[in-house]
Coordinates of C-alpha atoms in Angstrom, one line a residue:
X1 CA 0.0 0.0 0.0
X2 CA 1.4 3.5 -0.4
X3 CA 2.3 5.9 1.8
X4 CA -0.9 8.1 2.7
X5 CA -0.5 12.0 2.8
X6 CA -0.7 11.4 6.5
X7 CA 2.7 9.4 6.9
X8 CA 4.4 11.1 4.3
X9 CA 3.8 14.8 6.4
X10 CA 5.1 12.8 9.3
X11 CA 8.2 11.5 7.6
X12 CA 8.9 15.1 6.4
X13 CA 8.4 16.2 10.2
X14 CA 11.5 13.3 11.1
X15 CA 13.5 14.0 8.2
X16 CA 17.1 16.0 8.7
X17 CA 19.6 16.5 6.2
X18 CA 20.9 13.4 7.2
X19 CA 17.8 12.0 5.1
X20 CA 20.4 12.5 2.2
X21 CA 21.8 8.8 3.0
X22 CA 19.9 7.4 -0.1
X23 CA 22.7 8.6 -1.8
X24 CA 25.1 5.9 0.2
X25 CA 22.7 3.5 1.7
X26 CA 18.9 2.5 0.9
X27 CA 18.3 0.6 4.0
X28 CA 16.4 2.3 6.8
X29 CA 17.7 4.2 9.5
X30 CA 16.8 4.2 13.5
X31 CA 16.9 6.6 15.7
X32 CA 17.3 4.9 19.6
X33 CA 16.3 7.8 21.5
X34 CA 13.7 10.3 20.1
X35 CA 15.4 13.8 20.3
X36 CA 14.6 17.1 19.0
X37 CA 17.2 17.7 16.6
X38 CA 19.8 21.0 17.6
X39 CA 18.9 24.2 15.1
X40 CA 21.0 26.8 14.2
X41 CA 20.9 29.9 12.9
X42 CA 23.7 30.4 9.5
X43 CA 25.7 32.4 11.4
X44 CA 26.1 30.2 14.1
X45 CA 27.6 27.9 11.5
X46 CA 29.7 30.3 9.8
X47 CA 31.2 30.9 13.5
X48 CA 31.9 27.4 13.9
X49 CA 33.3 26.9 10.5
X50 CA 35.6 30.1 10.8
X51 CA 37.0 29.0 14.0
X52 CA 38.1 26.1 12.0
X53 CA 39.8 27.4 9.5
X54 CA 37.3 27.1 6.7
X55 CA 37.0 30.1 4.6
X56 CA 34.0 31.6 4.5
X57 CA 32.6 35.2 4.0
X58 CA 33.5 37.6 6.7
X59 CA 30.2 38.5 8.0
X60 CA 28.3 40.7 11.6
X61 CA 25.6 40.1 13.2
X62 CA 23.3 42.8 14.1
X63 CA 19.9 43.2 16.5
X64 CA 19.3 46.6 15.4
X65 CA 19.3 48.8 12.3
X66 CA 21.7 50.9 13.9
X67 CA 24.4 47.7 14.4
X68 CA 23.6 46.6 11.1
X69 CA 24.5 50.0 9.6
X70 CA 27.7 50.1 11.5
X71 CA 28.5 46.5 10.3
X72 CA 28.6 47.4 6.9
X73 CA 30.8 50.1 7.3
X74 CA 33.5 47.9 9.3
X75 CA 33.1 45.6 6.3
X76 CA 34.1 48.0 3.5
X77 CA 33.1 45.8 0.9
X78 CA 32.5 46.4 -2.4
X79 CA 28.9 44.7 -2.3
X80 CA 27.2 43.9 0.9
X81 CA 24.5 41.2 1.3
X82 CA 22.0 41.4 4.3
X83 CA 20.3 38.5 5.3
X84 CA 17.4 37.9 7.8
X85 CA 18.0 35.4 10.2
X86 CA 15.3 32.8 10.6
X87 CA 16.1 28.6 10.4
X88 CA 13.1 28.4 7.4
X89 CA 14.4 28.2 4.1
X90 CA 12.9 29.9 1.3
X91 CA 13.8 33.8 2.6
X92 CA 15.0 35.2 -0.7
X93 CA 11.4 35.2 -1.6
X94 CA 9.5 35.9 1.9
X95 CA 7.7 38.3 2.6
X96 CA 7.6 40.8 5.7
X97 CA 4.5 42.1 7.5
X98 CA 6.8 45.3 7.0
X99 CA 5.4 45.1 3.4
X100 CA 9.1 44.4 2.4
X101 CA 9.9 41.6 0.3
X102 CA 12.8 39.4 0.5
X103 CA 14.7 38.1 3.1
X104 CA 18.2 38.6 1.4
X105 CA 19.1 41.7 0.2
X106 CA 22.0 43.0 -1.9
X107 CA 23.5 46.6 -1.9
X108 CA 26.7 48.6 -2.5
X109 CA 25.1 51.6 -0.5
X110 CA 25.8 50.8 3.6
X111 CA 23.3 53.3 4.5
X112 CA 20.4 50.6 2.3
X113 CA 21.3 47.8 4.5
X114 CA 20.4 50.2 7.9
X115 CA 17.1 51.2 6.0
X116 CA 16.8 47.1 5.3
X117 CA 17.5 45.8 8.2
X118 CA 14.7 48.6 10.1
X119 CA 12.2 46.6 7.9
X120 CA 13.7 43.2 9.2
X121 CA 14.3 43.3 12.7
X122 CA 11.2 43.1 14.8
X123 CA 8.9 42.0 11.8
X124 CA 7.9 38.5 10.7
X125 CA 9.2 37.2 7.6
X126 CA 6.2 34.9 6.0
X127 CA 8.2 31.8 3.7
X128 CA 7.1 28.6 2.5
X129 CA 8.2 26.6 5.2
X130 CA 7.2 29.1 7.9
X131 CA 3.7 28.8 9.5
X132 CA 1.6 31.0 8.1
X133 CA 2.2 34.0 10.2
X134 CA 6.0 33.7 9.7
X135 CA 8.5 34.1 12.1
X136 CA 9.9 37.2 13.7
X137 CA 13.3 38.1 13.1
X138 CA 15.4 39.2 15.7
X139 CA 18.8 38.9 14.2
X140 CA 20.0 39.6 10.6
X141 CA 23.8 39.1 9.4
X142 CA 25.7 41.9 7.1
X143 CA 28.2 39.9 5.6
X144 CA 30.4 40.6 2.5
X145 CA 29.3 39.5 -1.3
X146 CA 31.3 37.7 -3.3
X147 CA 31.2 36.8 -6.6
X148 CA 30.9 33.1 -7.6
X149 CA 32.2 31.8 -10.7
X150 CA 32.0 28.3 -10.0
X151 CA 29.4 26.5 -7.3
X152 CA 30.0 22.7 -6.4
X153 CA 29.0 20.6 -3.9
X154 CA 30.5 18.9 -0.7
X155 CA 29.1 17.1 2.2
X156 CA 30.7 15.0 5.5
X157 CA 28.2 12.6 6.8
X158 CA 27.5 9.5 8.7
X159 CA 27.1 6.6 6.7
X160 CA 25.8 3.3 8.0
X161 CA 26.4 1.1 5.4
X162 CA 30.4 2.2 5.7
X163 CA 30.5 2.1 9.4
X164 CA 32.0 5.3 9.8
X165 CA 32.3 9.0 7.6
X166 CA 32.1 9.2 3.9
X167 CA 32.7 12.1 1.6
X168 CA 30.3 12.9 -1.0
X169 CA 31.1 15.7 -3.6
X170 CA 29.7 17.1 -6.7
X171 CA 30.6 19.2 -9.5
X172 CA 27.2 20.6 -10.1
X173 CA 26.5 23.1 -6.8
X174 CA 24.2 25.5 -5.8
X175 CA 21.2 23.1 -6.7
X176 CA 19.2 20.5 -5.1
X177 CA 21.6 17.4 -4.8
X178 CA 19.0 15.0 -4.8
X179 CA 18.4 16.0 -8.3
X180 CA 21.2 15.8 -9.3
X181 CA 21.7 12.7 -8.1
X182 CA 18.5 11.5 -9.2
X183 CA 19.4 13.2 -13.0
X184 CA 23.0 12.6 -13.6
X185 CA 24.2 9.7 -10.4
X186 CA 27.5 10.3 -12.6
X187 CA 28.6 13.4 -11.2
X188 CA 28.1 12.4 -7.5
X189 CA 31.1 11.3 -6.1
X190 CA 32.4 9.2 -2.7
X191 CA 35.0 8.9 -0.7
X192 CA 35.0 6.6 2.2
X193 CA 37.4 8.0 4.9
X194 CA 38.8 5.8 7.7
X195 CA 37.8 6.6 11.2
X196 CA 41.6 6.1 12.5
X197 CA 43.1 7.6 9.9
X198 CA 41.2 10.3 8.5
X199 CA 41.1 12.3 5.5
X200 CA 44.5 11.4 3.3
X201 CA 46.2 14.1 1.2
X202 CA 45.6 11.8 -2.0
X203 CA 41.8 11.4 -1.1
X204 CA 41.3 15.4 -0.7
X205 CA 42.9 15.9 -3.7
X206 CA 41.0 13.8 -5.8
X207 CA 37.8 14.8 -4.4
X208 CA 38.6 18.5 -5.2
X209 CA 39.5 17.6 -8.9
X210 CA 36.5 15.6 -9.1
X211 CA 34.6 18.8 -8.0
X212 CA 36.4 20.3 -11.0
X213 CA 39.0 22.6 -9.4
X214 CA 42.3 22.8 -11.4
X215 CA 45.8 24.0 -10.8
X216 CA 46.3 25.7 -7.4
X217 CA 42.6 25.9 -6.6
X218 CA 43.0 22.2 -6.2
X219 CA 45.2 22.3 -3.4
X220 CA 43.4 25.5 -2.1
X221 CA 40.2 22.9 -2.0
X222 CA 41.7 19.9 -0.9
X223 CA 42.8 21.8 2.3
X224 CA 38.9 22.8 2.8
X225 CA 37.7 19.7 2.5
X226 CA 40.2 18.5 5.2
X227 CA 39.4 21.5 7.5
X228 CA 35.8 20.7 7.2
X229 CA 36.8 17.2 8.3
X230 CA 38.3 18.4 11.2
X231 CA 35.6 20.4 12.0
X232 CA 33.0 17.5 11.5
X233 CA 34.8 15.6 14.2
X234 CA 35.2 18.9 16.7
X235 CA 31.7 19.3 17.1
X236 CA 30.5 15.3 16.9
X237 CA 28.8 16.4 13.7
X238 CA 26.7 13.8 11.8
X239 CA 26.5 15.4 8.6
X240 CA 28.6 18.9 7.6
X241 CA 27.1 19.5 3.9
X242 CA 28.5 23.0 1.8
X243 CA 26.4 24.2 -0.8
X244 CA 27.5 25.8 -2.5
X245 CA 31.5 25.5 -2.1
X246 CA 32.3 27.9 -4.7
X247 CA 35.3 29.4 -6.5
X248 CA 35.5 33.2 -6.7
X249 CA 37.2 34.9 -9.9
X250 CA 39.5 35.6 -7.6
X251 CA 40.7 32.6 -7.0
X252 CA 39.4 32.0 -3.8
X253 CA 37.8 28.3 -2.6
X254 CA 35.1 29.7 0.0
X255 CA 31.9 27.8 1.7
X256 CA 29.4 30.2 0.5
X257 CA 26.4 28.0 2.7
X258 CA 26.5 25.3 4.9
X259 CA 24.4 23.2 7.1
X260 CA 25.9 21.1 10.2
X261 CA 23.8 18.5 12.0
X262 CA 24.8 17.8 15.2
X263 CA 25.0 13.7 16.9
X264 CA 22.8 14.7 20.0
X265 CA 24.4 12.0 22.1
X266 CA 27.7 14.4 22.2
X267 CA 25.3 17.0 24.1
X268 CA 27.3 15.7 27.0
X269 CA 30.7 17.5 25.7
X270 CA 29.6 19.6 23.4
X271 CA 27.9 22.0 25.7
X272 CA 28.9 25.5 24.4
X273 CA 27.5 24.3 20.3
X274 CA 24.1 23.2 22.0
X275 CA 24.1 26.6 24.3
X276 CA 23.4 27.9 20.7
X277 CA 20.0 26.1 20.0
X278 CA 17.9 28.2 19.3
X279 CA 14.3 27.4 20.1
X280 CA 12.0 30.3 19.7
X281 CA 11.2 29.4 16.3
X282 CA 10.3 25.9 17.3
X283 CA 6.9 24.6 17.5
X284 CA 6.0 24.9 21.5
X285 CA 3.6 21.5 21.6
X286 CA 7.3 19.7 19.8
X287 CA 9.0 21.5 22.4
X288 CA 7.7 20.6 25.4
X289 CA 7.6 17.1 24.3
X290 CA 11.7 17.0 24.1
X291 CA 12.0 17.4 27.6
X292 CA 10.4 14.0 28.0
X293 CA 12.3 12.6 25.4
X294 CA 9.6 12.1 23.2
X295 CA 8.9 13.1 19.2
X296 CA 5.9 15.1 18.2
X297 CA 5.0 15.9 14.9
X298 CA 1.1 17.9 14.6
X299 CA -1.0 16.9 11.7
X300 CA -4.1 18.4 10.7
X301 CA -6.7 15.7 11.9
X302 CA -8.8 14.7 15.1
X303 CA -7.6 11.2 15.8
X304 CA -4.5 12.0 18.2
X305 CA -1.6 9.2 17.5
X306 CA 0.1 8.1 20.9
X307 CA 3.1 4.8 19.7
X308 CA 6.2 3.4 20.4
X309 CA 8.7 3.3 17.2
X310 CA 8.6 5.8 14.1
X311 CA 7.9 3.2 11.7
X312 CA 4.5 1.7 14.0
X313 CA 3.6 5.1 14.4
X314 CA 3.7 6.2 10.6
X315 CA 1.6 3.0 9.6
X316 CA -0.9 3.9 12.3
X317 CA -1.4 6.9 10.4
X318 CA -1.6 5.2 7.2
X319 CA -4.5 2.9 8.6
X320 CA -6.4 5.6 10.1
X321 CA -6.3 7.0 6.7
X322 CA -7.3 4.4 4.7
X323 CA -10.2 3.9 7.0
X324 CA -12.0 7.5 6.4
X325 CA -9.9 9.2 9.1
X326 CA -6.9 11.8 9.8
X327 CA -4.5 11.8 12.5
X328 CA -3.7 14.9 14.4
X329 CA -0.2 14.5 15.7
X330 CA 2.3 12.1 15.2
X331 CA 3.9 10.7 18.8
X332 CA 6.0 8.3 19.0
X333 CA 7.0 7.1 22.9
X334 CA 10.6 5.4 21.9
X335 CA 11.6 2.5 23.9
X336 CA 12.5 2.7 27.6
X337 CA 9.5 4.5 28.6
X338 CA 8.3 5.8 32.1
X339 CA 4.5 5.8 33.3
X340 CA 5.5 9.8 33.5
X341 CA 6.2 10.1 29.8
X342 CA 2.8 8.2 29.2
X343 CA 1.2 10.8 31.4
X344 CA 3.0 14.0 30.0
X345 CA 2.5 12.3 26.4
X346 CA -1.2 12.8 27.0
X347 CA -0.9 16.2 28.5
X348 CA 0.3 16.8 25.2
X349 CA -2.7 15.0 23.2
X350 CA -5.4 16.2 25.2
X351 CA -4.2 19.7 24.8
X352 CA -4.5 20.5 21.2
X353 CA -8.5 21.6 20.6
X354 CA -8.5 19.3 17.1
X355 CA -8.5 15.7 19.3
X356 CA -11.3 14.4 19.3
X357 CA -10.4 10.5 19.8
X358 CA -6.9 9.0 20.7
X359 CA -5.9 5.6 19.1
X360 CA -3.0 4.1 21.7
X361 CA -0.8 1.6 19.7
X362 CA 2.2 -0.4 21.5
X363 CA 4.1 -3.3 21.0
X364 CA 6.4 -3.9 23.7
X365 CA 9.5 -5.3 22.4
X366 CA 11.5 -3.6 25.1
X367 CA 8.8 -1.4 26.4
X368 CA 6.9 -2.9 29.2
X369 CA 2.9 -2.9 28.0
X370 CA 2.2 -2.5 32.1
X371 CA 4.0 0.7 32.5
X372 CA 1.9 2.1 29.4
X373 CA -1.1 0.4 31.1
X374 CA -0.8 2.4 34.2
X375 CA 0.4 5.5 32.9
X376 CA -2.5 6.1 30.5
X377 CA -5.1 4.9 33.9
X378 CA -3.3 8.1 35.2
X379 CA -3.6 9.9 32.8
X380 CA -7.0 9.2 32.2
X381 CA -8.2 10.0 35.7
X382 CA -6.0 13.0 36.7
X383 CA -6.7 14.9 33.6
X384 CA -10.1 13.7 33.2
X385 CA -10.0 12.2 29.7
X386 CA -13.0 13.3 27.4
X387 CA -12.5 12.2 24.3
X388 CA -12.8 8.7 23.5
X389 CA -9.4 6.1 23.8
X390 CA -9.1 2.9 22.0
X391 CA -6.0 0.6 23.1
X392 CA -4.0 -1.8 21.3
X393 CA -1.1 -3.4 23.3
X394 CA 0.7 -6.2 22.4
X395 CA 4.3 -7.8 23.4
X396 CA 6.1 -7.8 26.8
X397 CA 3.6 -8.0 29.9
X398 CA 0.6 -7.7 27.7
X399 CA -1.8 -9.6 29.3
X400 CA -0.8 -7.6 33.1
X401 CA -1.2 -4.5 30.9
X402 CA -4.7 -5.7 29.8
X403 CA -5.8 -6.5 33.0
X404 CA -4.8 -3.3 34.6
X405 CA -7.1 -1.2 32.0
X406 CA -10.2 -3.8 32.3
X407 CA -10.1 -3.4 36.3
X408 CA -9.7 0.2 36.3
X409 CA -13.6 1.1 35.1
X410 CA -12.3 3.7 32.6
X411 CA -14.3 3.6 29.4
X412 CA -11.6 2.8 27.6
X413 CA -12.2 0.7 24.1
X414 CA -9.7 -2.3 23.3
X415 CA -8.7 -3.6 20.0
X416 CA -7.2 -7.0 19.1
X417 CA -5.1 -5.3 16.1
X418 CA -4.5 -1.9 14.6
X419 CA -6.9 -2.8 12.0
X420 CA -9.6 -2.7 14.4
X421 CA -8.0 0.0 16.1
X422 CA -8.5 2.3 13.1
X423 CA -12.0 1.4 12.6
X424 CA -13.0 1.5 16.2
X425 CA -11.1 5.1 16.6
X426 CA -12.5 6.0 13.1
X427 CA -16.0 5.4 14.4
X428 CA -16.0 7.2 17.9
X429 CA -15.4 10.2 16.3
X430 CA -18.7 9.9 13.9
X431 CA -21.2 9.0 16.3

């Protein structure tokens, strides 16, 4: 059966850039522990990537129009670009609630980018992957523009299938590399780098002339690639991905754009990178569901979604669809759950106004069905559930877990399957 509209939203919600693995490894990925994933802003990568070595273009960052105007003086460039700083792509072609549109903005005159950036700060900027009332930016960065005469493409990530880092590089830059994988898989190039030894001299160089550099660019490039390396393992990065890394007329190798996602197991030593998250932008329901370790995704139904296991919890939604229904959320508990996280999960659930039935679906490989059993009784009693609950448990302790909900007197609906499930949480909400 295919995907329904419902999972597919939900898979988007999980994806990173890490998602560009197909281009190494088709098998599917896990995640152990459901994390929100650490965002930040481009000039928080651009810091990182500086102190590093990696050339990039020597940029401010201003909270008021008076800062920004200063910063482009102190940058005496020859062009300046101003750029809005919001973790939504699409800004070049947002729109303000200032009535100004753009969030990127070239200029030679320093005194545009003060008159810019008083239409910036303090004003949502409205984008395609921003909600609908955009997102109000509070920083913007005045950096120096550069010509590009050449974009390619370069990424550091994780790759299961090699057990360790791999290199990817393309010639063709400064476009989506999934179509160009997708369109020509000939220019996509790999390099699998050992964890012990690292990135060699001879495999830098050979990535940077398969990204087309020549003569001393090539060495220029090679010793990018390496710094980028360098920094990929500084920060326990899982995926460092540049694009475009482009070459100036100049004769410069710079990292124009860049996008570093972070192992959130490191948080541990990497304390001053994930002081940088920045969560004001994030979705406060997704939030609040970090703290207890859970992942939340809100879809556009009434039928809230409360499993254990990403791939369980996008075919619940598939089911509920194909039955006549729409979930509202996507939840998924993880493994190694407490009856607290069962309790704060449906804090979350019975919170949103669009519920109006919640399908529970667990199978308790290494989740214990009697500590979901008694945290949804809990639940059920101390926030005084009103909406309709159908349960499927199956696995470890099942039938304790079964005989906890039937003593407890809640009105709470069992299934034998998540077939039935569907169909029984379909139907509450239509009588």
């Amino acid at each position: 059966m295919a995907a329904s509209m419902a999972s597919q939203a939900a898979a988007r919600g999980l994806r990173t850039a890490t998602s560009k693995r197909f281009l190494l490894d088709k098998r599917k990925g896990t995640c152990s522990t459901p994390r929100r994933w650490l965002n930040l802003q481009e000039y928080q990568s651009k810091k990182l990537m500086q102190e590093s070595g990696v050339a990039v273009q020597r940029f401010y960052v201003a909270d008021t129009a008076s800062e920004a105007l200063e910063a482009a003086k102190r940058l005496n460039a020859k062009e300046i670009v101003l750029k809005a700083q919001i973790l939504a792509g699409g800004r070049g072609k947002g729109v303000f609630d200032s009535g100004l549109k753009g969030g990127v903005h070239l200029t030679k005159d320093p005194a545009v980018v003060g008159e810019l950036a008083n239409k910036m700060l303090g004003f949502n900027l409205t984008t395609k992957q921003t909600p609908k009332d955009g997102v109000k930016v509070k920083t913007v960065m005045v950096a120096e523009a550069l010509d590009i005469s050449r974009e390619t493409y370069f990424a550091i990530l994780m790759d299961r299938a090699c057990n360790g880092p791999v290199m990817v590089g393309s010639p063709q830059g400064g476009v989506d590399i999934e179509e160009v994988a997708a369109s020509s898989p000939e220019l996509i190039f790999k390099e699998v780098i050992d964890i012990l030894d690292g990135v060699q001299d001879e495999q830098a160089l050979r990535m940077a002339a398969n990204l087309g550099f020549k003569g001393p660019l090539q060495r220029q490039a090679a010793d990018q690639i390496k710094r980028l390396y360098d920094l990929f393992l500084k920060v326990d990065a899982t995926q460092v991905e540049v694009n475009p890394l482009g070459e100036t007329p100049e004769g410069q190798v710079v990292c124009f754009d860049a996008k570093i996602n972070f192992d959130d197991n490191a948080e541990f030593r990497q304390k001053a990178v994930f002081a940088m998250d920045d969560m004001t932008e994030s979705d406060p329901t997704e939030t609040e569901a970090a703290k207890w370790d859970l992942k939340y995704i809100g879809l556009d139904g009434n039928i809230a979604c409360f499993v254990n296991g990403a791939g369980l919890a996008m075919a619940t939604c598939d089911i509920i669809d194909l039955h006549g229904g729409k979930p509202a959320n996507f939840l998924d508990l993880g493994g190694g759950v407490k009856e607290r996280q069962v309790y704060e999960a449906f804090k979350l659930l019975t919170a949103d106004p669009k519920v109006e039935a919640i399908l529970v679906n667990i199978f308790g490989g290494i989740v214990n069905c009697a500590i979901i059993a008694n945290g949804i009784t809990k639940a059920c009693r101390e926030l005084e559930l009103k909406v309709p609950l159908v349960v499927r448990l199956e696995g470890t302790n099942v039938h304790e877990a079964k005989r906890i909900l039937t003593e407890s007197g809640l009105p709470i609906t069992p299934a034998e399957n998540l077939d039935d499930a569907a169909k029984k949480a379909v139907a509450a909400i239509r009588k």
